[in-house]
Amino acid sequence: MGTDAHAHARVSKERNKYNELLSSVKRTERVSDIEIEEKLKKLRRLIVLYGIPTSPPNLRPLVWKLLLKVHDMSSHDFLRLVSRGRSPVADKIRNDASRTLKSDSDFQTCVGEQKLIRLLDAFAWRTEERGDGESLYVQGMNVLAAPFLYVQPTELEAFNCFARFIELTCPLYVLPTLEGVHRGLRLVDKCLQIVDAKLYSHLRRHNLTAEIYAFPSVLTLSACTPPLDQVLCLWDFLLAFGPHMNVLCVIAQVLLMRDDLLATSSPMKLLRMFPPLDAQPIISIAVTLVRDIPEDVYDDLVRHCFDPRENY
């Protein structure tokens, strides 16, 4: 059997594993919440072992909705929000939307600026209606919304996935102060010092902290680093295990540059723009790093996206 045949057989096997599991995940009257959680655990295991196959094309959208527990979507509510038109932060949204993933021609063709503007305006109105007038839109939300619009087949599905993701998993990332982002950056420094003291010290000697070199990667959960197909693979992992894991994914990207960073007297030249994203080795390193992080630090890592209490 040739290499292509082996690859095809492997992909078919992985796809079948997903199909078998997803067919049993569908909510019925006979399936309890506990059983669904067990199925989701198996789904997360599949993701970390194999990633999500690109075929069939409806697989990733379905898996993302399952991981986010997006089941009931009201088109009436979404259309009502869209019908309100320009939000109070419309100018900021349009300014950022025009720059979002500008170099990715596939994103520009499949999504484009207007869909992104509609989603972000609608989310701003939703946020205002919920009584949070200060957090209608912050830097980075445009890039966080982009993968959902690219993956989900409709704007309704993208909006509901984005809203649930932001509101439940990383609300501190969209505060006006970007509190969660700055916590994440401090944790990049703290965890890097734990897992690689030599590299951490080298960067500190050159006055480099995560605030300086990792801000975009933490702000956007690494979605700022092309190519988009690898961003989606990384987000499969982040949606499965939590956005807090992006801190370790950022460290993994730095560790992949370790030899070059240690060999140079100007590490910022290398860190100014991270190399193209390669999701699989980044995920593998991040998973390995979990074992090296003390329990109390890992607890801070998990909570930094959503828990307003700060102990670090």
Coordinates of N, CA and C in Angstrom, one line a residue, residues 14-220:
E14 N -10.0 7.9 11.3 CA -10.2 9.0 12.2 C -11.6 9.6 12.0
R15 N -12.0 9.7 10.7 CA -13.4 10.3 10.5 C -14.4 9.3 11.0
N16 N -14.2 8.0 10.9 CA -15.2 7.0 11.4 C -15.3 7.1 12.9
K17 N -14.2 7.3 13.6 CA -14.2 7.5 15.0 C -15.1 8.6 15.5
Y18 N -14.9 9.8 14.7 CA -15.7 10.9 15.0 C -17.2 10.7 14.7
N19 N -17.5 10.0 13.6 CA -18.9 9.8 13.2 C -19.6 8.9 14.2
E20 N -18.8 7.8 14.7 CA -19.4 6.9 15.7 C -19.7 7.7 17.0
L21 N -18.8 8.5 17.4 CA -19.0 9.2 18.7 C -20.1 10.3 18.5
L22 N -20.1 11.0 17.4 CA -21.0 12.1 17.3 C -22.5 11.6 17.1
S23 N -22.6 10.5 16.5 CA -23.9 9.9 16.4 C -24.5 9.5 17.7
S24 N -23.7 9.2 18.7 CA -24.1 8.9 20.1 C -24.2 10.1 21.0
V25 N -23.7 11.2 20.5 CA -23.7 12.4 21.4 C -25.0 13.2 21.2
K26 N -25.7 13.0 20.1 CA -26.9 13.7 19.8 C -27.9 13.6 21.0
R27 N -28.4 14.7 21.4 CA -29.3 14.7 22.6 C -30.6 14.1 22.3
T28 N -31.0 13.1 23.1 CA -32.3 12.5 23.1 C -32.9 12.4 24.5
E29 N -34.1 12.0 24.6 CA -34.7 11.9 25.9 C -34.0 10.8 26.8
R30 N -33.4 9.9 26.1 CA -32.8 8.8 26.8 C -31.3 9.0 27.2
V31 N -30.8 10.2 26.8 CA -29.4 10.5 27.1 C -29.3 11.5 28.3
S32 N -28.6 11.2 29.3 CA -28.5 12.1 30.5 C -27.4 13.1 30.3
D33 N -27.4 14.1 31.1 CA -26.3 15.1 31.0 C -25.0 14.4 31.3
I34 N -25.0 13.5 32.3 CA -23.7 12.8 32.7 C -23.2 12.0 31.5
E35 N -24.1 11.3 30.8 CA -23.7 10.6 29.6 C -23.1 11.5 28.5
I36 N -23.7 12.6 28.3 CA -23.2 13.6 27.3 C -21.8 14.1 27.7
E37 N -21.6 14.4 29.0 CA -20.3 14.8 29.4 C -19.2 13.7 29.2
E38 N -19.6 12.5 29.4 CA -18.7 11.4 29.1 C -18.3 11.3 27.6
K39 N -19.3 11.5 26.8 CA -19.1 11.6 25.3 C -18.2 12.7 25.0
L40 N -18.4 13.9 25.6 CA -17.6 15.0 25.3 C -16.1 14.8 25.7
K41 N -15.9 14.1 26.8 CA -14.6 13.7 27.2 C -13.9 12.9 26.1
K42 N -14.6 11.9 25.6 CA -14.1 11.1 24.5 C -13.8 12.0 23.3
L43 N -14.7 12.9 23.0 CA -14.5 13.8 21.9 C -13.2 14.7 22.1
R44 N -13.0 15.1 23.3 CA -11.8 15.9 23.5 C -10.5 15.0 23.4
R45 N -10.6 13.8 23.7 CA -9.5 12.9 23.6 C -9.2 12.7 22.1
L46 N -10.2 12.5 21.3 CA -10.0 12.4 19.8 C -9.3 13.6 19.3
I47 N -9.7 14.8 19.7 CA -9.1 16.0 19.2 C -7.7 16.1 19.5
V48 N -7.3 15.8 20.8 CA -5.9 15.9 21.1 C -5.0 14.8 20.4
L49 N -5.6 13.7 20.1 CA -4.9 12.6 19.5 C -4.8 12.8 18.0
Y50 N -5.9 13.2 17.3 CA -6.0 13.2 15.9 C -6.2 14.6 15.3
G51 N -6.7 15.6 16.1 CA -7.2 16.8 15.5 C -8.6 16.5 14.9
I52 N -9.1 17.5 14.2 CA -10.4 17.3 13.5 C -10.2 17.2 12.0
P53 N -10.6 16.1 11.4 CA -10.4 16.0 10.0 C -11.2 17.1 9.2
T54 N -10.6 17.5 8.1 CA -11.2 18.6 7.3 C -12.4 18.1 6.5
S55 N -12.5 16.8 6.4 CA -13.6 16.2 5.6 C -14.4 15.2 6.5
P56 N -15.7 15.3 6.6 CA -16.6 16.1 5.8 C -16.5 17.6 6.3
P57 N -16.9 18.5 5.5 CA -16.8 20.0 5.9 C -17.7 20.4 7.0
N58 N -18.7 19.6 7.3 CA -19.6 20.0 8.4 C -19.1 19.4 9.8
L59 N -18.0 18.7 9.8 CA -17.5 18.1 11.0 C -17.0 19.1 12.0
R60 N -16.1 20.0 11.6 CA -15.6 21.0 12.5 C -16.7 21.9 13.1
P61 N -17.6 22.5 12.2 CA -18.7 23.3 12.8 C -19.5 22.6 13.8
L62 N -19.8 21.3 13.6 CA -20.6 20.5 14.5 C -19.8 20.3 15.8
V63 N -18.6 20.0 15.7 CA -17.8 19.7 16.9 C -17.6 21.0 17.8
W64 N -17.4 22.1 17.1 CA -17.2 23.4 17.8 C -18.5 23.7 18.6
K65 N -19.7 23.5 18.0 CA -21.0 23.8 18.6 C -21.2 22.8 19.8
L66 N -20.8 21.6 19.7 CA -20.9 20.6 20.8 C -20.0 21.0 21.9
L67 N -18.8 21.3 21.6 CA -17.8 21.7 22.7 C -18.3 22.9 23.4
L68 N -18.9 23.9 22.7 CA -19.4 25.1 23.4 C -20.8 25.0 23.9
K69 N -21.4 23.8 23.7 CA -22.8 23.5 24.1 C -23.7 24.5 23.6
V70 N -23.6 24.8 22.3 CA -24.5 25.7 21.6 C -25.5 24.8 20.9
H71 N -26.7 24.8 21.5 CA -27.8 23.9 21.0 C -29.0 24.7 20.4
D72 N -29.5 25.5 21.2 CA -30.7 26.3 20.8 C -30.3 27.7 20.4
M73 N -30.6 28.0 19.1 CA -30.2 29.3 18.6 C -31.5 30.0 18.1
S74 N -31.7 31.2 18.5 CA -32.9 32.0 18.1 C -32.5 32.9 17.0
S75 N -33.0 32.6 15.8 CA -32.8 33.5 14.7 C -33.5 34.9 14.9
H76 N -34.6 34.8 15.6 CA -35.4 36.0 15.9 C -34.5 37.0 16.7
D77 N -33.8 36.5 17.7 CA -33.0 37.4 18.6 C -31.9 38.0 17.8
F78 N -31.2 37.1 17.0 CA -30.1 37.6 16.2 C -30.5 38.6 15.2
L79 N -31.6 38.4 14.5 CA -32.0 39.3 13.5 C -32.5 40.6 14.1
R80 N -33.1 40.5 15.3 CA -33.5 41.8 16.0 C -32.2 42.6 16.3
L81 N -31.2 42.0 16.8 CA -29.9 42.7 17.1 C -29.3 43.3 15.8
V82 N -29.3 42.5 14.8 CA -28.7 43.0 13.5 C -29.5 44.2 13.0
S83 N -30.9 44.1 13.1 CA -31.7 45.2 12.6 C -31.5 46.5 13.3
R84 N -30.9 46.5 14.5 CA -30.6 47.8 15.2 C -29.5 48.6 14.5
G85 N -28.8 47.9 13.6 CA -27.8 48.6 12.8 C -26.5 49.0 13.5
R86 N -26.0 50.2 13.2 CA -24.7 50.6 13.8 C -24.8 50.7 15.3
S87 N -23.8 50.1 16.0 CA -23.8 50.1 17.4 C -23.1 51.4 17.9
P88 N -23.1 51.7 19.2 CA -22.4 52.9 19.7 C -20.9 52.8 19.5
V89 N -20.3 51.6 19.2 CA -18.9 51.4 18.9 C -18.6 51.1 17.5
A90 N -19.6 51.5 16.6 CA -19.5 51.1 15.2 C -18.2 51.6 14.5
D91 N -17.7 52.8 14.8 CA -16.5 53.3 14.2 C -15.3 52.4 14.6
K92 N -15.2 52.1 15.8 CA -14.1 51.2 16.3 C -14.1 49.8 15.5
I93 N -15.3 49.3 15.5 CA -15.5 48.0 14.8 C -15.1 48.0 13.4
R94 N -15.6 49.1 12.7 CA -15.3 49.2 11.2 C -13.8 49.4 11.0
N95 N -13.2 50.1 11.9 CA -11.7 50.4 11.7 C -10.9 49.1 11.9
D96 N -11.3 48.3 12.9 CA -10.6 47.0 13.1 C -11.0 45.9 12.1
A97 N -12.3 45.9 11.7 CA -12.7 44.9 10.7 C -12.0 45.0 9.4
S98 N -11.7 46.2 9.0 CA -11.0 46.4 7.7 C -9.6 45.9 7.7
R99 N -9.0 45.6 8.9 CA -7.7 45.1 9.0 C -7.6 43.6 9.4
T100 N -8.8 43.0 9.7 CA -8.8 41.7 10.2 C -8.4 40.6 9.2
L101 N -7.3 39.9 9.5 CA -6.8 38.8 8.6 C -6.7 39.3 7.2
K102 N -6.2 40.5 7.0 CA -6.2 41.1 5.7 C -5.4 40.3 4.7
S103 N -4.3 39.7 5.2 CA -3.4 38.9 4.2 C -4.0 37.6 3.9
D104 N -5.1 37.1 4.5 CA -5.6 35.8 4.2 C -6.7 35.9 3.1
S105 N -6.4 35.6 1.9 CA -7.3 35.8 0.8 C -8.6 34.9 0.9
D106 N -8.4 33.7 1.5 CA -9.5 32.8 1.7 C -10.5 33.4 2.7
F107 N -10.0 33.9 3.8 CA -10.9 34.5 4.7 C -11.6 35.7 4.1
Q108 N -10.9 36.5 3.4 CA -11.5 37.7 2.8 C -12.6 37.3 1.8
T109 N -12.4 36.2 1.1 CA -13.4 35.7 0.1 C -14.6 35.1 0.8
C110 N -14.3 34.2 1.8 CA -15.4 33.5 2.4 C -16.2 34.3 3.5
V111 N -15.5 35.2 4.1 CA -16.2 35.9 5.2 C -16.3 37.4 4.8
G112 N -15.2 38.1 4.7 CA -15.2 39.5 4.3 C -15.6 40.4 5.5
E113 N -15.5 41.7 5.2 CA -15.7 42.7 6.2 C -17.1 42.8 6.7
Q114 N -18.1 42.8 5.9 CA -19.4 43.1 6.3 C -20.0 42.1 7.3
K115 N -19.7 40.8 7.1 CA -20.2 39.8 8.0 C -19.6 40.0 9.4
L116 N -18.3 40.4 9.4 CA -17.6 40.6 10.7 C -18.2 41.8 11.4
I117 N -18.5 42.9 10.6 CA -19.1 44.1 11.2 C -20.5 43.8 11.8
R118 N -21.3 43.0 11.0 CA -22.6 42.7 11.5 C -22.6 41.9 12.8
L119 N -21.7 40.9 12.9 CA -21.6 40.1 14.1 C -21.2 41.0 15.3
L120 N -20.2 41.8 15.1 CA -19.6 42.6 16.2 C -20.6 43.7 16.6
D121 N -21.3 44.3 15.7 CA -22.3 45.3 16.0 C -23.5 44.6 16.8
A122 N -23.9 43.4 16.4 CA -24.9 42.7 17.1 C -24.5 42.3 18.5
F123 N -23.3 41.9 18.6 CA -22.8 41.5 19.9 C -22.7 42.7 20.9
A124 N -22.3 43.9 20.3 CA -22.3 45.1 21.1 C -23.7 45.5 21.6
W125 N -24.7 45.4 20.7 CA -26.1 45.6 21.2 C -26.5 44.6 22.2
R126 N -26.1 43.4 22.1 CA -26.5 42.3 23.0 C -25.8 42.7 24.4
T127 N -24.6 43.1 24.4 CA -23.9 43.4 25.6 C -24.5 44.6 26.3
E128 N -24.9 45.6 25.5 CA -25.6 46.8 26.1 C -26.9 46.4 26.7
E129 N -27.7 45.6 26.0 CA -29.0 45.1 26.6 C -28.8 44.4 27.9
R130 N -27.7 43.7 28.0 CA -27.4 43.0 29.3 C -26.9 43.9 30.4
G131 N -26.8 45.2 30.1 CA -26.4 46.1 31.1 C -24.9 46.4 31.3
D132 N -24.1 46.0 30.3 CA -22.7 46.2 30.4 C -22.2 47.2 29.4
G133 N -22.5 48.5 29.6 CA -22.3 49.5 28.6 C -20.8 49.8 28.3
E134 N -19.9 49.4 29.3 CA -18.5 49.7 29.1 C -17.7 48.7 28.3
S135 N -18.3 47.5 28.1 CA -17.6 46.4 27.4 C -18.2 46.0 26.1
L136 N -18.7 47.0 25.4 CA -19.4 46.7 24.1 C -18.4 46.2 23.1
Y137 N -17.2 46.7 23.1 CA -16.2 46.2 22.1 C -14.8 46.6 22.6
V138 N -13.9 45.7 22.5 CA -12.5 46.0 22.9 C -11.5 45.4 21.8
Q139 N -10.3 45.9 21.8 CA -9.3 45.5 20.9 C -9.2 43.9 21.0
G140 N -9.1 43.3 19.8 CA -8.9 41.9 19.7 C -10.2 41.1 19.4
M141 N -11.3 41.7 19.7 CA -12.6 40.9 19.5 C -12.8 40.6 18.1
N142 N -12.3 41.5 17.2 CA -12.5 41.2 15.7 C -11.8 40.0 15.3
V143 N -10.6 39.8 15.9 CA -9.8 38.6 15.5 C -10.4 37.3 16.2
L144 N -10.9 37.5 17.4 CA -11.5 36.3 18.1 C -12.8 35.9 17.4
A145 N -13.5 36.8 16.7 CA -14.7 36.5 16.0 C -14.5 35.8 14.7
A146 N -13.3 36.2 14.1 CA -13.0 35.7 12.7 C -13.1 34.2 12.5
P147 N -12.5 33.4 13.4 CA -12.5 31.9 13.2 C -14.0 31.4 13.2
F148 N -14.8 31.9 14.0 CA -16.2 31.4 14.1 C -16.9 31.7 12.8
L149 N -16.7 32.9 12.2 CA -17.4 33.2 11.0 C -16.8 32.4 9.8
Y150 N -15.6 32.1 9.9 CA -15.0 31.2 8.8 C -15.4 29.8 8.9
V151 N -15.6 29.3 10.1 CA -15.9 27.9 10.3 C -17.4 27.6 10.2
Q152 N -18.2 28.4 10.9 CA -19.6 28.1 10.9 C -20.3 28.4 9.6
P153 N -21.3 27.6 9.2 CA -21.9 27.8 7.9 C -22.8 29.0 7.8
T154 N -23.3 29.5 8.9 CA -24.2 30.7 8.9 C -23.8 31.7 9.9
E155 N -24.2 33.0 9.7 CA -23.8 34.1 10.7 C -24.5 33.8 12.0
L156 N -25.7 33.2 12.0 CA -26.4 32.9 13.2 C -25.6 32.0 14.1
E157 N -25.1 30.9 13.5 CA -24.3 29.9 14.3 C -23.0 30.6 14.7
A158 N -22.3 31.3 13.9 CA -21.1 32.0 14.3 C -21.3 32.9 15.4
F159 N -22.4 33.7 15.4 CA -22.7 34.7 16.4 C -22.9 34.0 17.8
N160 N -23.7 32.9 17.8 CA -24.0 32.2 19.0 C -22.8 31.5 19.6
C161 N -21.9 30.9 18.7 CA -20.7 30.3 19.2 C -19.8 31.4 19.8
F162 N -19.6 32.5 19.1 CA -18.8 33.6 19.6 C -19.3 34.2 20.9
A163 N -20.6 34.4 21.0 CA -21.2 35.0 22.2 C -20.9 34.0 23.4
R164 N -21.2 32.7 23.2 CA -21.0 31.8 24.3 C -19.5 31.7 24.7
F165 N -18.7 31.7 23.7 CA -17.2 31.6 24.0 C -16.8 32.8 24.8
I166 N -17.1 34.0 24.4 CA -16.7 35.2 25.1 C -17.3 35.3 26.5
E167 N -18.6 35.1 26.5 CA -19.3 35.4 27.8 C -19.0 34.3 28.9
L168 N -18.8 33.1 28.5 CA -18.6 32.0 29.5 C -17.2 31.6 29.7
T169 N -16.3 31.6 28.7 CA -15.0 31.0 28.8 C -13.9 32.1 29.0
C170 N -14.1 33.3 28.5 CA -13.0 34.3 28.6 C -13.5 35.7 28.7
P171 N -14.5 35.9 29.6 CA -15.1 37.3 29.8 C -14.0 38.3 30.2
L172 N -13.0 37.9 31.0 CA -12.0 38.9 31.4 C -11.1 39.4 30.3
Y173 N -11.1 38.7 29.1 CA -10.4 39.1 28.0 C -11.0 40.3 27.3
V174 N -12.3 40.5 27.5 CA -13.0 41.6 26.8 C -13.4 42.7 27.7
L175 N -12.8 42.8 28.9 CA -13.0 44.0 29.8 C -12.3 45.1 29.2
P176 N -12.7 46.4 29.4 CA -12.0 47.5 28.9 C -10.6 47.6 29.3
T177 N -10.2 47.0 30.4 CA -8.8 47.0 30.9 C -8.0 45.8 30.3
L178 N -8.7 44.9 29.6 CA -8.1 43.7 29.1 C -7.5 42.9 30.2
E179 N -8.1 42.9 31.4 CA -7.6 42.3 32.6 C -7.1 40.9 32.4
G180 N -8.0 40.1 31.7 CA -7.6 38.7 31.5 C -6.4 38.5 30.6
V181 N -6.2 39.4 29.6 CA -5.1 39.4 28.7 C -3.8 39.6 29.5
H182 N -3.8 40.7 30.4 CA -2.6 41.0 31.1 C -2.3 39.9 32.2
R183 N -3.3 39.3 32.7 CA -3.1 38.1 33.6 C -2.4 37.0 32.8
G184 N -2.9 36.8 31.6 CA -2.3 35.7 30.8 C -0.9 36.0 30.5
L185 N -0.6 37.3 30.2 CA 0.8 37.6 29.9 C 1.7 37.4 31.1
R186 N 1.2 37.7 32.3 CA 2.0 37.5 33.5 C 2.2 36.0 33.7
L187 N 1.2 35.2 33.3 CA 1.3 33.8 33.5 C 2.3 33.2 32.4
V188 N 2.4 33.8 31.3 CA 3.4 33.4 30.3 C 4.8 33.5 30.9
D189 N 5.1 34.6 31.5 CA 6.4 34.8 32.2 C 6.6 33.8 33.3
K190 N 5.5 33.7 34.2 CA 5.7 32.8 35.3 C 5.9 31.3 34.9
C191 N 5.1 30.9 33.9 CA 5.2 29.5 33.5 C 6.5 29.2 32.7
L192 N 6.9 30.2 31.9 CA 8.2 30.1 31.2 C 9.4 30.0 32.2
Q193 N 9.3 30.7 33.2 CA 10.4 30.7 34.2 C 10.4 29.3 34.9
I194 N 9.3 28.7 35.0 CA 9.2 27.3 35.6 C 9.7 26.3 34.7
V195 N 9.3 26.3 33.4 CA 9.7 25.2 32.5 C 11.0 25.4 31.8
D196 N 11.5 26.6 31.8 CA 12.8 26.9 31.1 C 13.4 28.1 31.7
A197 N 14.0 28.0 32.9 CA 14.6 29.1 33.6 C 15.7 29.8 32.8
K198 N 16.5 29.0 32.0 CA 17.6 29.5 31.3 C 17.1 30.5 30.2
L199 N 16.1 30.1 29.4 CA 15.5 30.9 28.4 C 14.8 32.1 29.0
Y200 N 14.1 31.9 30.1 CA 13.4 33.1 30.7 C 14.5 34.1 31.2
S201 N 15.6 33.7 31.8 CA 16.6 34.6 32.3 C 17.3 35.3 31.1
H202 N 17.5 34.6 30.0 CA 18.1 35.2 28.8 C 17.2 36.3 28.3
L203 N 15.9 36.1 28.2 CA 15.0 37.1 27.7 C 14.9 38.3 28.7
R204 N 14.9 38.0 30.0 CA 14.8 39.1 31.0 C 16.1 39.9 31.0
R205 N 17.2 39.3 30.7 CA 18.5 40.1 30.6 C 18.4 41.1 29.4
H206 N 17.5 40.8 28.5 CA 17.3 41.8 27.4 C 16.0 42.6 27.5
N207 N 15.6 42.6 28.8 CA 14.4 43.4 29.2 C 13.1 43.0 28.4
L208 N 13.0 41.7 28.2 CA 11.9 41.2 27.4 C 11.0 40.4 28.3
T209 N 9.7 40.9 28.4 CA 8.7 40.1 29.1 C 7.6 39.8 28.1
A210 N 6.7 39.0 28.5 CA 5.6 38.6 27.6 C 4.7 39.8 27.2
E211 N 4.6 40.8 28.1 CA 3.9 42.1 27.7 C 4.5 42.7 26.4
I212 N 5.8 42.5 26.2 CA 6.4 43.1 25.1 C 6.3 42.2 23.8
Y213 N 6.6 40.9 24.0 CA 6.7 40.1 22.8 C 5.5 39.2 22.5
A214 N 4.6 39.0 23.5 CA 3.5 38.0 23.4 C 2.1 38.6 23.4
F215 N 2.0 40.0 23.5 CA 0.7 40.6 23.7 C -0.3 40.2 22.6
P216 N 0.1 40.3 21.3 CA -0.9 39.9 20.2 C -1.3 38.4 20.3
S217 N -0.4 37.5 20.7 CA -0.7 36.1 20.7 C -1.6 35.8 21.9
V218 N -1.5 36.5 23.0 CA -2.4 36.2 24.1 C -3.7 36.9 23.9
L219 N -3.7 38.1 23.4 CA -4.9 38.9 23.1 C -5.9 38.1 22.2
T220 N -5.3 37.5 21.2 CA -6.1 36.8 20.1 C -6.2 35.3 20.2

